[in-house]
PDB file of C-alpha atoms in Angstrom:
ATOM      1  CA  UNK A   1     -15.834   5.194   5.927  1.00 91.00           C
ATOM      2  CA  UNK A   2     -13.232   7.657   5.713  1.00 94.00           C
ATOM      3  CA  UNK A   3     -10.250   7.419   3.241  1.00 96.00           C
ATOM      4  CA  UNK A   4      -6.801   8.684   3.106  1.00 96.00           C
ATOM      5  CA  UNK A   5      -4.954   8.089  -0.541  1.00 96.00           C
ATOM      6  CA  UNK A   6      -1.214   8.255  -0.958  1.00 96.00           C
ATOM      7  CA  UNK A   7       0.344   7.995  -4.175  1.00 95.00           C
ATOM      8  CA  UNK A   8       2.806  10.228  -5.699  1.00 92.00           C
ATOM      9  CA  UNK A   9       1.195  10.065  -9.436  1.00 92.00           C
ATOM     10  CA  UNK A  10      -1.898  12.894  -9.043  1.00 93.00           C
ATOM     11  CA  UNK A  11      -3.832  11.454 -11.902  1.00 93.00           C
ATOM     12  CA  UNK A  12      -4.472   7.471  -9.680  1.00 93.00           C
ATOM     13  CA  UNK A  13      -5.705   9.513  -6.435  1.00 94.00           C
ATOM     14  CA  UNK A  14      -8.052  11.935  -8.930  1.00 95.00           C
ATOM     15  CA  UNK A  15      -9.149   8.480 -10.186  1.00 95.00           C
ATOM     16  CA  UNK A  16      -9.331   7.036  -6.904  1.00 95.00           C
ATOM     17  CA  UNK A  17     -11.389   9.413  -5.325  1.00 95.00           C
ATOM     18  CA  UNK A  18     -13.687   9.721  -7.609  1.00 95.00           C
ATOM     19  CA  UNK A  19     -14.943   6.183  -7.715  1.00 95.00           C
ATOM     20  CA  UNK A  20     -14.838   6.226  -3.896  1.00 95.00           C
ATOM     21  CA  UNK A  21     -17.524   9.256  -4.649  1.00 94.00           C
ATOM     22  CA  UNK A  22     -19.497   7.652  -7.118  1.00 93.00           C
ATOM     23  CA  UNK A  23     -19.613   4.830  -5.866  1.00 92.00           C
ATOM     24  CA  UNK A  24     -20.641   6.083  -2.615  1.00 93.00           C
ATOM     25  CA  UNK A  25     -17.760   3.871  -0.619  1.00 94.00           C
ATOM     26  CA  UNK A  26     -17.362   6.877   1.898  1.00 94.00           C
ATOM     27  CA  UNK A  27     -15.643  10.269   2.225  1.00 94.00           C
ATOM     28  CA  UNK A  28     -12.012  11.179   1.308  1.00 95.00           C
ATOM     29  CA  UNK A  29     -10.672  12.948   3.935  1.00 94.00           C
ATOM     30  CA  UNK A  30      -7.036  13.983   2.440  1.00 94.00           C
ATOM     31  CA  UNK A  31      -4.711  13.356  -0.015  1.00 95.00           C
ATOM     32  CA  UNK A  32      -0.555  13.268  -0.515  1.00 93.00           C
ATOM     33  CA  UNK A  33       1.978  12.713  -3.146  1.00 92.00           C
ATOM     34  CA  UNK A  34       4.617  12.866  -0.156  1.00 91.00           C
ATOM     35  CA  UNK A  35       5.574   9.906   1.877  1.00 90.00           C
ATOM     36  CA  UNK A  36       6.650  11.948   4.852  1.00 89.00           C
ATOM     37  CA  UNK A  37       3.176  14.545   4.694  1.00 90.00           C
ATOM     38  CA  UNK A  38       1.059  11.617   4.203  1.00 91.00           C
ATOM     39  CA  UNK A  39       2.594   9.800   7.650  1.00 91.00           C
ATOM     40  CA  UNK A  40       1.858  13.116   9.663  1.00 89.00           C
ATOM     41  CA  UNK A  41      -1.484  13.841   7.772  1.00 91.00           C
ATOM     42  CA  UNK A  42      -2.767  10.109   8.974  1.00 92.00           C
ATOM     43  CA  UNK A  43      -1.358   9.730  12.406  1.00 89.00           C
ATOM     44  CA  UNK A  44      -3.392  13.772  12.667  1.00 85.00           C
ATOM     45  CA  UNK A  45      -6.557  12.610  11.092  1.00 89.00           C
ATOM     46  CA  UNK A  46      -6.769   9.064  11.471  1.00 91.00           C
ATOM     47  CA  UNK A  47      -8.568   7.836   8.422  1.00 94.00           C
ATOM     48  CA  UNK A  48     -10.358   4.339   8.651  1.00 93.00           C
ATOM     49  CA  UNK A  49      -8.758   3.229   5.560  1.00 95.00           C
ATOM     50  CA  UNK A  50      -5.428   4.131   3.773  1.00 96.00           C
ATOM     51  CA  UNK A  51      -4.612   3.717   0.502  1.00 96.00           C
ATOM     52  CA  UNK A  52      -1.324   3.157  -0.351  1.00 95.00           C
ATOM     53  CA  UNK A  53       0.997   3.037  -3.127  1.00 94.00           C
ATOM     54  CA  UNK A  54       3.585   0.631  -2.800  1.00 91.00           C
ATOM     55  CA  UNK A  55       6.881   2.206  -5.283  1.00 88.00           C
ATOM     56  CA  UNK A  56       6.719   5.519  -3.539  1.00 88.00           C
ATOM     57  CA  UNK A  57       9.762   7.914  -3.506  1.00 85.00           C
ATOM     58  CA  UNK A  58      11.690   8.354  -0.800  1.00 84.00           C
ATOM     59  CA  UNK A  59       9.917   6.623   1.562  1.00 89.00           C
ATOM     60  CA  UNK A  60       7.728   3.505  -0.580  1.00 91.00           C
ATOM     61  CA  UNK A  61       4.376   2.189   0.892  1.00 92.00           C
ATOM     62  CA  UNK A  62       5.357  -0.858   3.323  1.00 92.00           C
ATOM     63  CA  UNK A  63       7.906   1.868   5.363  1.00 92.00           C
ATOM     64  CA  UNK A  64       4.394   4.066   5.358  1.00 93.00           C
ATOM     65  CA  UNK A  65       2.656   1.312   6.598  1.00 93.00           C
ATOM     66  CA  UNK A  66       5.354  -0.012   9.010  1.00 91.00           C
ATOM     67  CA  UNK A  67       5.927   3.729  10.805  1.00 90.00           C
ATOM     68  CA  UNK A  68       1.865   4.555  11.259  1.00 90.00           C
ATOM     69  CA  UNK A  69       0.897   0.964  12.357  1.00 86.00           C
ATOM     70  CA  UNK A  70       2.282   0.854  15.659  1.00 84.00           C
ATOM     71  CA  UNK A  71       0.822   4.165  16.153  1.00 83.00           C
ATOM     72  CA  UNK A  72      -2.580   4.202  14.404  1.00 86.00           C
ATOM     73  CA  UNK A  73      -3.468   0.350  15.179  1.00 86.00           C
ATOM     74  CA  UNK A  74      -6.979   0.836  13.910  1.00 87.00           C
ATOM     75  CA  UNK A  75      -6.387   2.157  11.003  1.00 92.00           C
ATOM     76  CA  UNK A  76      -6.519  -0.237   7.729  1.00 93.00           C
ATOM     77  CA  UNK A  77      -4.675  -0.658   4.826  1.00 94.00           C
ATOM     78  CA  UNK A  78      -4.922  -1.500   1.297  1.00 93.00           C
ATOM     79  CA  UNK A  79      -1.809  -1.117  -0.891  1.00 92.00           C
ATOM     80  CA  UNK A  80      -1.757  -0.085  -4.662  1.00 91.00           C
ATOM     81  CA  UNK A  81       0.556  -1.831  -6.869  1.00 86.00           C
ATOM     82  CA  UNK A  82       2.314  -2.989 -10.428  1.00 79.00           C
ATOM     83  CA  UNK A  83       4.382  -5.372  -8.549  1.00 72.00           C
ATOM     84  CA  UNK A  84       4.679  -8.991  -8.463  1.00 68.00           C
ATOM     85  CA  UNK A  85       7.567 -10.014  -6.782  1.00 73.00           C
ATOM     86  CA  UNK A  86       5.997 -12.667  -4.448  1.00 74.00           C
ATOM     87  CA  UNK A  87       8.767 -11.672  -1.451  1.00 79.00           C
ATOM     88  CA  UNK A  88       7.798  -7.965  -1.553  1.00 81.00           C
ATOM     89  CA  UNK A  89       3.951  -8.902  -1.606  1.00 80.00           C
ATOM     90  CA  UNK A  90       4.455 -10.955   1.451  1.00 78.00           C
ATOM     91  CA  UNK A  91       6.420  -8.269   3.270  1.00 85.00           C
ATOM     92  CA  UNK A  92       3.894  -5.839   2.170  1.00 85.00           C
ATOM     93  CA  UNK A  93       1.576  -8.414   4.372  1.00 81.00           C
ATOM     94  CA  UNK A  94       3.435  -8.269   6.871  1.00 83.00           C
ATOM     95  CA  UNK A  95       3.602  -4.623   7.462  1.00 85.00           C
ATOM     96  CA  UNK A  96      -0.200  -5.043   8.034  1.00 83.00           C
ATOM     97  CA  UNK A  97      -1.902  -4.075   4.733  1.00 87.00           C
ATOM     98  CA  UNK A  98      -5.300  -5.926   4.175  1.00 81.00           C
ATOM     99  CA  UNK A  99      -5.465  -6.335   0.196  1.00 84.00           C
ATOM    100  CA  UNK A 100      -3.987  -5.378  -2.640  1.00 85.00           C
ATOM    101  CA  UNK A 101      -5.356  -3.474  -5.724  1.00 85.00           C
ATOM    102  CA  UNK A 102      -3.312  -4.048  -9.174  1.00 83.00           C
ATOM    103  CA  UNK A 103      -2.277  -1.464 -11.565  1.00 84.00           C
ATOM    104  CA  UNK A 104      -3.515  -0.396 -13.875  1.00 86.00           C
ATOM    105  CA  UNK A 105      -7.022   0.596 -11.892  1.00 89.00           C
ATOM    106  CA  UNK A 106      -9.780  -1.389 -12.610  1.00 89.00           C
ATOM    107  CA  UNK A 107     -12.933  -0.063 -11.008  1.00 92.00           C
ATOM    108  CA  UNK A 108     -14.549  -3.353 -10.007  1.00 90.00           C
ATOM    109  CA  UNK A 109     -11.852  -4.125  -8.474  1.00 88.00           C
ATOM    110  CA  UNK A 110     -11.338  -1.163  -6.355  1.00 91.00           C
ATOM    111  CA  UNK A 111     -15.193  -1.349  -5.185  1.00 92.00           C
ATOM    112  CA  UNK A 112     -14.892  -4.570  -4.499  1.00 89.00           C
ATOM    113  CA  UNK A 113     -11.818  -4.529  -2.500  1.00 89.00           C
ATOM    114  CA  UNK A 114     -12.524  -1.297  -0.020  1.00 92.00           C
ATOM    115  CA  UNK A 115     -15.926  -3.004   0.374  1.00 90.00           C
ATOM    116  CA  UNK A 116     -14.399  -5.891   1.832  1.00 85.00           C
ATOM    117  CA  UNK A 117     -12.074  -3.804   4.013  1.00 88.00           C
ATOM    118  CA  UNK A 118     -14.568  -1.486   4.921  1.00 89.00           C
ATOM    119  CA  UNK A 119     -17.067  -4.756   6.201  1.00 85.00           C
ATOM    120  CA  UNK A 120     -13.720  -5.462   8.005  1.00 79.00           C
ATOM    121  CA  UNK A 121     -13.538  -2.199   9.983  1.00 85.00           C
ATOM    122  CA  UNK A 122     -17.444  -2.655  10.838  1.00 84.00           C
ATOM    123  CA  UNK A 123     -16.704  -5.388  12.083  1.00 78.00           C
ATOM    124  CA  UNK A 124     -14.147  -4.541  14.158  1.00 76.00           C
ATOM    125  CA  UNK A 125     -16.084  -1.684  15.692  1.00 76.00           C
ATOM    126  CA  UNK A 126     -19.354  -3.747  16.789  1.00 75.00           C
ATOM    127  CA  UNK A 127     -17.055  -6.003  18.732  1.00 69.00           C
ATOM    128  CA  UNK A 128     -14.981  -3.342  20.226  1.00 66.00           C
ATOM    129  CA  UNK A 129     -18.269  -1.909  21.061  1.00 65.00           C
ATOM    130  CA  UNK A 130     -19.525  -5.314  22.559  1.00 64.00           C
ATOM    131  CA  UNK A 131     -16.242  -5.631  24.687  1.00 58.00           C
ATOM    132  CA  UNK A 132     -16.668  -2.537  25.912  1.00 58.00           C
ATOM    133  CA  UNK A 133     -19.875  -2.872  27.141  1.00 58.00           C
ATOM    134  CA  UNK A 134     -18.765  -6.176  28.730  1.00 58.00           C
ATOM    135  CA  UNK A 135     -15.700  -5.263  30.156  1.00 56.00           C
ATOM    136  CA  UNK A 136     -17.432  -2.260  31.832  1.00 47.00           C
ATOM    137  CA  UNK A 137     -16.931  -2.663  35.655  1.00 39.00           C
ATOM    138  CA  UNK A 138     -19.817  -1.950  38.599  1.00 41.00           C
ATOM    139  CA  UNK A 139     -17.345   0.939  39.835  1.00 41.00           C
ATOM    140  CA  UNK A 140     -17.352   2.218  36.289  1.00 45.00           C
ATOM    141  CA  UNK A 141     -20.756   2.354  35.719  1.00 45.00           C
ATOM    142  CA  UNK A 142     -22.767   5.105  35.846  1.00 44.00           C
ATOM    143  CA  UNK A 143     -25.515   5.610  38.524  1.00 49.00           C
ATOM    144  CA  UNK A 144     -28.816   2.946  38.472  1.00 45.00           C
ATOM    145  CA  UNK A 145     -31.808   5.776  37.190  1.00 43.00           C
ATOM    146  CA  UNK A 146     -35.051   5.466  38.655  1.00 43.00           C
ATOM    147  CA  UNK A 147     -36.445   3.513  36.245  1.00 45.00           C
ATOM    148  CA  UNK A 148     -33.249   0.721  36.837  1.00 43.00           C
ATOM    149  CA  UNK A 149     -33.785   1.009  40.828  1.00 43.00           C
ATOM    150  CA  UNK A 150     -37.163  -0.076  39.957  1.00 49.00           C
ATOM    151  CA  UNK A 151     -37.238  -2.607  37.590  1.00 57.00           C
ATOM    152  CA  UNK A 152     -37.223  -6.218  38.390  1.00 75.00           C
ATOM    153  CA  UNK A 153     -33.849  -7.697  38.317  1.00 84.00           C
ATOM    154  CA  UNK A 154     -34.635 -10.665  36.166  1.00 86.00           C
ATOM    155  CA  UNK A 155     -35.886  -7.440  33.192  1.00 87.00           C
ATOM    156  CA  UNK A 156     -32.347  -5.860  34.101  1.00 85.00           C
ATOM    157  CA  UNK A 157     -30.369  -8.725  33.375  1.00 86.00           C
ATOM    158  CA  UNK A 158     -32.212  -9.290  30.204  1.00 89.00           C
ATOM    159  CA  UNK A 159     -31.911  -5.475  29.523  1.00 86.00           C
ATOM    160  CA  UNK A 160     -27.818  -6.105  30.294  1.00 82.00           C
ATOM    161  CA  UNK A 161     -28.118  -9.272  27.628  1.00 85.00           C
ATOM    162  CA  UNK A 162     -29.901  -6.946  25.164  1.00 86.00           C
ATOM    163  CA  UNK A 163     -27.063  -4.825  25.663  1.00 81.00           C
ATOM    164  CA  UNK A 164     -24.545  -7.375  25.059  1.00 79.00           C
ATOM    165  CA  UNK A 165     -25.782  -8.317  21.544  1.00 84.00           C
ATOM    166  CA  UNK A 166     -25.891  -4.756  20.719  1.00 78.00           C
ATOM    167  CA  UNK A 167     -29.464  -4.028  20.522  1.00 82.00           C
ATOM    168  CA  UNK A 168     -29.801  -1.186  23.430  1.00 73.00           C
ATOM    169  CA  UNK A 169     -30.661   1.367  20.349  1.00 70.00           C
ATOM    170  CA  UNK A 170     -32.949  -0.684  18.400  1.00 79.00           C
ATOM    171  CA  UNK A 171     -36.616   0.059  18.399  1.00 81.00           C
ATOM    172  CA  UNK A 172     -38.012  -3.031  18.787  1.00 88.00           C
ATOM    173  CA  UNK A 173     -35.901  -3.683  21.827  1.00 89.00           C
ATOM    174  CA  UNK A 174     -38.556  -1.636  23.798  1.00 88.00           C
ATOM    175  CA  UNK A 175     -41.240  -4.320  22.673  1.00 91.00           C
ATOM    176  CA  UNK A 176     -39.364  -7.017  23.882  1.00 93.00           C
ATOM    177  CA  UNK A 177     -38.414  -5.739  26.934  1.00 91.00           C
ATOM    178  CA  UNK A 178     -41.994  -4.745  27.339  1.00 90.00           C
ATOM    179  CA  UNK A 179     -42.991  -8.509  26.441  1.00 91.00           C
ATOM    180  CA  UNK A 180     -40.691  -9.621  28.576  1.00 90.00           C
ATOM    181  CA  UNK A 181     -41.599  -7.807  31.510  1.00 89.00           C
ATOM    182  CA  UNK A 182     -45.407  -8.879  31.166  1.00 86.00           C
ATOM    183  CA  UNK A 183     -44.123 -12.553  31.010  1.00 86.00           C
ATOM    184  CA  UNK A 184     -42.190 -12.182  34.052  1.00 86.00           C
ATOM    185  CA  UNK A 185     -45.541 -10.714  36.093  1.00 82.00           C
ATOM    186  CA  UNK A 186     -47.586 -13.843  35.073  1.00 75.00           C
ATOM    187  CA  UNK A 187     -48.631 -16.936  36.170  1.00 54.00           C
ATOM    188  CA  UNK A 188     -48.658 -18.834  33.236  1.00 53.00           C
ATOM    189  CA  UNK A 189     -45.152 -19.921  32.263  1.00 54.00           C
ATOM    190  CA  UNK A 190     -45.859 -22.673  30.012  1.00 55.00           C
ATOM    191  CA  UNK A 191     -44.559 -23.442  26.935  1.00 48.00           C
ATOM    192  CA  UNK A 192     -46.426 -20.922  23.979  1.00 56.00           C
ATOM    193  CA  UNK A 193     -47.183 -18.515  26.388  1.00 74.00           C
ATOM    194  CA  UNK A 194     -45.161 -15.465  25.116  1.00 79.00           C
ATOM    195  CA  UNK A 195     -47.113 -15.597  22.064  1.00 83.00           C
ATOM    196  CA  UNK A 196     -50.148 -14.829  24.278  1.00 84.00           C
ATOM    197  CA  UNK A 197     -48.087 -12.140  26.168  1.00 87.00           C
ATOM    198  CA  UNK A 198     -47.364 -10.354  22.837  1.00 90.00           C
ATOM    199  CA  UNK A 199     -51.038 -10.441  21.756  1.00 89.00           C
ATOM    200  CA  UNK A 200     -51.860  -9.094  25.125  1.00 89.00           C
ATOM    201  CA  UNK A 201     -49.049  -5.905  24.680  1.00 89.00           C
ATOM    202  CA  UNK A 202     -50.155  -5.236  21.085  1.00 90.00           C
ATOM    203  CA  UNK A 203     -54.056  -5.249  22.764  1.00 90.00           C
ATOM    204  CA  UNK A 204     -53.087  -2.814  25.312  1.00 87.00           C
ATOM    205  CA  UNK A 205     -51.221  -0.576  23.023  1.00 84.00           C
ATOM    206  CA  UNK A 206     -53.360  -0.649  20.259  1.00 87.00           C
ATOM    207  CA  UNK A 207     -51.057  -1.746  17.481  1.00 86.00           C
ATOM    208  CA  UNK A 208     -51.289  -4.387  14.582  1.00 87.00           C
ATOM    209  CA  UNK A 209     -49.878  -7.135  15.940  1.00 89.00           C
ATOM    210  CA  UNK A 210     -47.745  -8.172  12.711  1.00 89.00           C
ATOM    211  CA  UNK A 211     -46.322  -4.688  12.838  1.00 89.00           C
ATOM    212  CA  UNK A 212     -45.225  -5.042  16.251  1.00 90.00           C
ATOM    213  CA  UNK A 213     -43.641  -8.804  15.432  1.00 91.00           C
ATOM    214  CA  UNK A 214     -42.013  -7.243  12.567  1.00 91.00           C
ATOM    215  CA  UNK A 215     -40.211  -4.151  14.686  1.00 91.00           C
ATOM    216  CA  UNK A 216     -39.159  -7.203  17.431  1.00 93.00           C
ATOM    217  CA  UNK A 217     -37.593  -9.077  14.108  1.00 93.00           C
ATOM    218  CA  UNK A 218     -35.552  -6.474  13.035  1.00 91.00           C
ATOM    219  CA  UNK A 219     -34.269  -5.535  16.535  1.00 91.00           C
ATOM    220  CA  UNK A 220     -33.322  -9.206  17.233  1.00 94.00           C
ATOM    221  CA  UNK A 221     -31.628  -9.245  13.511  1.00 93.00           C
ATOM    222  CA  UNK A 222     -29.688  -6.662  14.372  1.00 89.00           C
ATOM    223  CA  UNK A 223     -28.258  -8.321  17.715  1.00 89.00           C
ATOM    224  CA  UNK A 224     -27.655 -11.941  15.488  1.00 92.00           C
ATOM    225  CA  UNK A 225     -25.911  -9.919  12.486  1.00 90.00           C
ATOM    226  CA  UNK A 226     -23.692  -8.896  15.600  1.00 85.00           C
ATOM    227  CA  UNK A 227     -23.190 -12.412  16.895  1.00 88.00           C
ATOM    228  CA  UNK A 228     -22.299 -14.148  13.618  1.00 89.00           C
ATOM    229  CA  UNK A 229     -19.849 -11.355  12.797  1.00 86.00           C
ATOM    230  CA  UNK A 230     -18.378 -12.561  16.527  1.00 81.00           C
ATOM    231  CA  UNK A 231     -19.004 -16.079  15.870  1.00 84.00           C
ATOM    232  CA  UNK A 232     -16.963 -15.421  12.360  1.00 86.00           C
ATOM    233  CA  UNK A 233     -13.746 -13.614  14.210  1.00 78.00           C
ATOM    234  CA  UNK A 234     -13.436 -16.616  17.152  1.00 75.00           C
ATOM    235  CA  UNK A 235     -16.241 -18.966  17.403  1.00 74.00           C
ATOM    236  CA  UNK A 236     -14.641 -20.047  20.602  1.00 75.00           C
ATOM    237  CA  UNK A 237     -15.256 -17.038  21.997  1.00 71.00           C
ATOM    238  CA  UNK A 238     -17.504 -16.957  25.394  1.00 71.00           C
ATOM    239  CA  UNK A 239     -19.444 -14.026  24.604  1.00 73.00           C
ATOM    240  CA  UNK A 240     -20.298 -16.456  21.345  1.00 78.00           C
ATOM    241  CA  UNK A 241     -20.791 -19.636  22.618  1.00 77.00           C
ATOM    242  CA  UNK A 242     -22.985 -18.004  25.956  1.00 75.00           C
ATOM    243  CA  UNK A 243     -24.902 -15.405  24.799  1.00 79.00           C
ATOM    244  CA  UNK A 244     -25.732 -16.196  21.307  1.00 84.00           C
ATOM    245  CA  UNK A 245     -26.316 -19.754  21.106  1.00 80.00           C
ATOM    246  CA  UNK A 246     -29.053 -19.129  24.397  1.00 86.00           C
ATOM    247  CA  UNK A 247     -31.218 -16.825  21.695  1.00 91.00           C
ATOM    248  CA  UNK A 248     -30.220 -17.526  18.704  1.00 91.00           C
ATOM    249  CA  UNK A 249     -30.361 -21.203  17.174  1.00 88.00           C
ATOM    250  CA  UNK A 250     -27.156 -22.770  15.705  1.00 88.00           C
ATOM    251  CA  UNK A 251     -28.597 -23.134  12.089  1.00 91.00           C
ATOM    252  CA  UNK A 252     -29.332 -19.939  11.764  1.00 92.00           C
ATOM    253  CA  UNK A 253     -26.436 -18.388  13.135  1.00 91.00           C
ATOM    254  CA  UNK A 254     -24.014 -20.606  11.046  1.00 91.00           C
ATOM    255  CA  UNK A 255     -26.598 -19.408   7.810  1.00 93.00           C
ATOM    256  CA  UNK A 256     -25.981 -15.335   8.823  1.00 93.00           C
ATOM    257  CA  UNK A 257     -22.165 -16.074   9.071  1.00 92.00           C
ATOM    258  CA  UNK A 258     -22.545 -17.872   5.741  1.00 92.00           C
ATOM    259  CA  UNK A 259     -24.067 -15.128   4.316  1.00 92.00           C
ATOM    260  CA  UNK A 260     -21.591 -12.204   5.919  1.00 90.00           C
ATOM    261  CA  UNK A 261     -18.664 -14.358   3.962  1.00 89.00           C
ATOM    262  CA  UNK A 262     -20.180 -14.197   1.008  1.00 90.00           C
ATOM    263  CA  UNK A 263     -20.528 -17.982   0.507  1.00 89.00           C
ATOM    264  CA  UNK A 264     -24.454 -17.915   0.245  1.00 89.00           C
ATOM    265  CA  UNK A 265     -27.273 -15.466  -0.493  1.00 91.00           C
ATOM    266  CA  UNK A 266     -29.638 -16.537   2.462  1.00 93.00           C
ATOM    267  CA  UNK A 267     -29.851 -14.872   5.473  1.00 93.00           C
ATOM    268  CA  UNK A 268     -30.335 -16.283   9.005  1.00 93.00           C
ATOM    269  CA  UNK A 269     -33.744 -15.613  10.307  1.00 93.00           C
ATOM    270  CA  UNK A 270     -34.843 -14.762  13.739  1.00 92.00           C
ATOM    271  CA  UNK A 271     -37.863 -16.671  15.130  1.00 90.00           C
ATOM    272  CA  UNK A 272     -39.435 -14.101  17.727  1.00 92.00           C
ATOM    273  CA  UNK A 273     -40.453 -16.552  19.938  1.00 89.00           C
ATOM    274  CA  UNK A 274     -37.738 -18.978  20.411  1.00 89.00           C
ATOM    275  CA  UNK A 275     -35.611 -15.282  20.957  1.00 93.00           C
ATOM    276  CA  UNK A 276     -37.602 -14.299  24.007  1.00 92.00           C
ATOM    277  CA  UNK A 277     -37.793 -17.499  25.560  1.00 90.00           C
ATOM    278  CA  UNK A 278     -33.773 -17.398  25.112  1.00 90.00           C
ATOM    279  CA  UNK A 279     -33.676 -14.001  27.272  1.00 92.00           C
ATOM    280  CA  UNK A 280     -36.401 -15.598  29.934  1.00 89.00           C
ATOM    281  CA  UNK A 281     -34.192 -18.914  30.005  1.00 88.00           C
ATOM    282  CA  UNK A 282     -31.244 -16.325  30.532  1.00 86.00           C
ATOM    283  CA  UNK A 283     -32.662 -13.875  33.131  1.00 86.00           C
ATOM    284  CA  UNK A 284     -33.850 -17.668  35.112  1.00 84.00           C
ATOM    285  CA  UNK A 285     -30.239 -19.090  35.153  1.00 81.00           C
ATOM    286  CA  UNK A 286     -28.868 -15.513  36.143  1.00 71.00           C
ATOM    287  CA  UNK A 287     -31.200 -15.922  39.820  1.00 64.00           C
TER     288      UNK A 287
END
């Protein structure tokens, strides 16, 4: 993450920025005491996260906020603050700031507060990314490579569903695609038989099975880490209630999303299996 800090008392952004540095929270990318250098220094270097001071001079911290937001609409902010008069907290709101940090610092606090913003901008990027990739038109696309001209079109439109969970740069996504493909080649489409088509791919590539199983997990984890942050923002949303629920099981979506709130300490799990049926089940419906 990169940070910007405004506050016109030196000795709070020396303090700040250092527990952003020991803490390893991400990379300070500039500084002001000046409300009016610190609105040109932002819109210029577009920090992920902005920390403001709200009893600035001149110019305090919700005017900041309010002049760079309609500009910088991406960038996040968390405002630093003695004050707590209830009508300028909930203006301070308004203007768009995420969370507030109380004066004096407290460095628990501060950790745990940009980590929580900072899980927000993540966030925020994996479904922009995901949008993207599904907005994309055929016009906009760029031109099918050999391999693509060749494939089989049920592999493609499981390669276009790998996509859409965000899994393209994975390495196990290669397995499963590879998995996939032998599936699609053969007869024997009964129930149990992708187990025997990833026995058969480990056999002809000469690798331990449970390795293989465990590079396929993490690649799939990856894609429903993606869905239940989706599932979290609108759990109405199509790309939610199409795409994930067809590879991913309810329970353990619901126990991921769970887990990315904070309100448990167990993890949804990925059963390889049931995942690659999903994406057979998908490229079938798709002919």
């Amino acid at each position: 993450m990169r940070f910007y800090i405004v506050d016109d008392v030196r000795s709070i952004v020396k303090v700040l920025d250092k527990i952003i540095e020991q803490k390893k929270l991400g990379e300070v990318i500039g500084f002001s005491t000046d409300a009016e250098t610190a609105i040109a220094e932002i819109i210029a270097k577009m920090p992920d996260i902005v920390l403001v001071d709200l009893l600035m001079p001149v110019k305090d911290g919700i005017t900041i906020v309010k002049e760079i937001r309609p500009l910088c609409p991406k960038v996040h902010f968390i405002m630093i603050s003695q004050v707590s008069n209830k009508d300028m907290i909930s203006e301070a709101y308004n203007a768009g700031i995420e969370f507030f940090i109380q004066k004096p610092i407290n460095i628990i606090e501060v950790e745990r507060v940009i980590q929580r913003v900072s899980r927000q901008v993540e966030m925020e990027n994996t479904l922009s990314g995901l949008r993207t990739l599904l907005g994309e038109s055929e016009e906009k696309r760029a031109p099918k490579t050999e391999r693509e001209e060749s494939e089989n079109p049920q592999l493609r439109d499981i390669r276009y569903l790998l996509g859409v969970l965000g899994m393209l740069g994975e390495r196990g996504t290669e397995d499963i695609l590879a998995v996939c493909s032998r599936f699609l080649q053969n007869q024997d489409k009964n129930s149990g038989s992708e187990e025997k088509m990833i026995k058969a791919y480990c056999c002809d590539t000469g690798e331990d099975e449970k390795i293989v199983k465990q590079r396929m997990r993490r690649a799939a984890k990856k894609g429903l880490i993606n869905m239940a942050h989706l599932g979290i923002e609108d759990s109405f949303n199509e790309i939610y209630q199409d795409y994930a629920q067809m590879v991913f099981d309810y329970e353990n979506l619901r126990r991921q999303m769970d887990y990315l709130r904070g309100k448990s300490d167990i993890e949804g799990k990925v059963v390889i299996n049931r995942f690659i049926e999903g994406l057979l089940l998908y490229a079938e419906i798709r002919r």
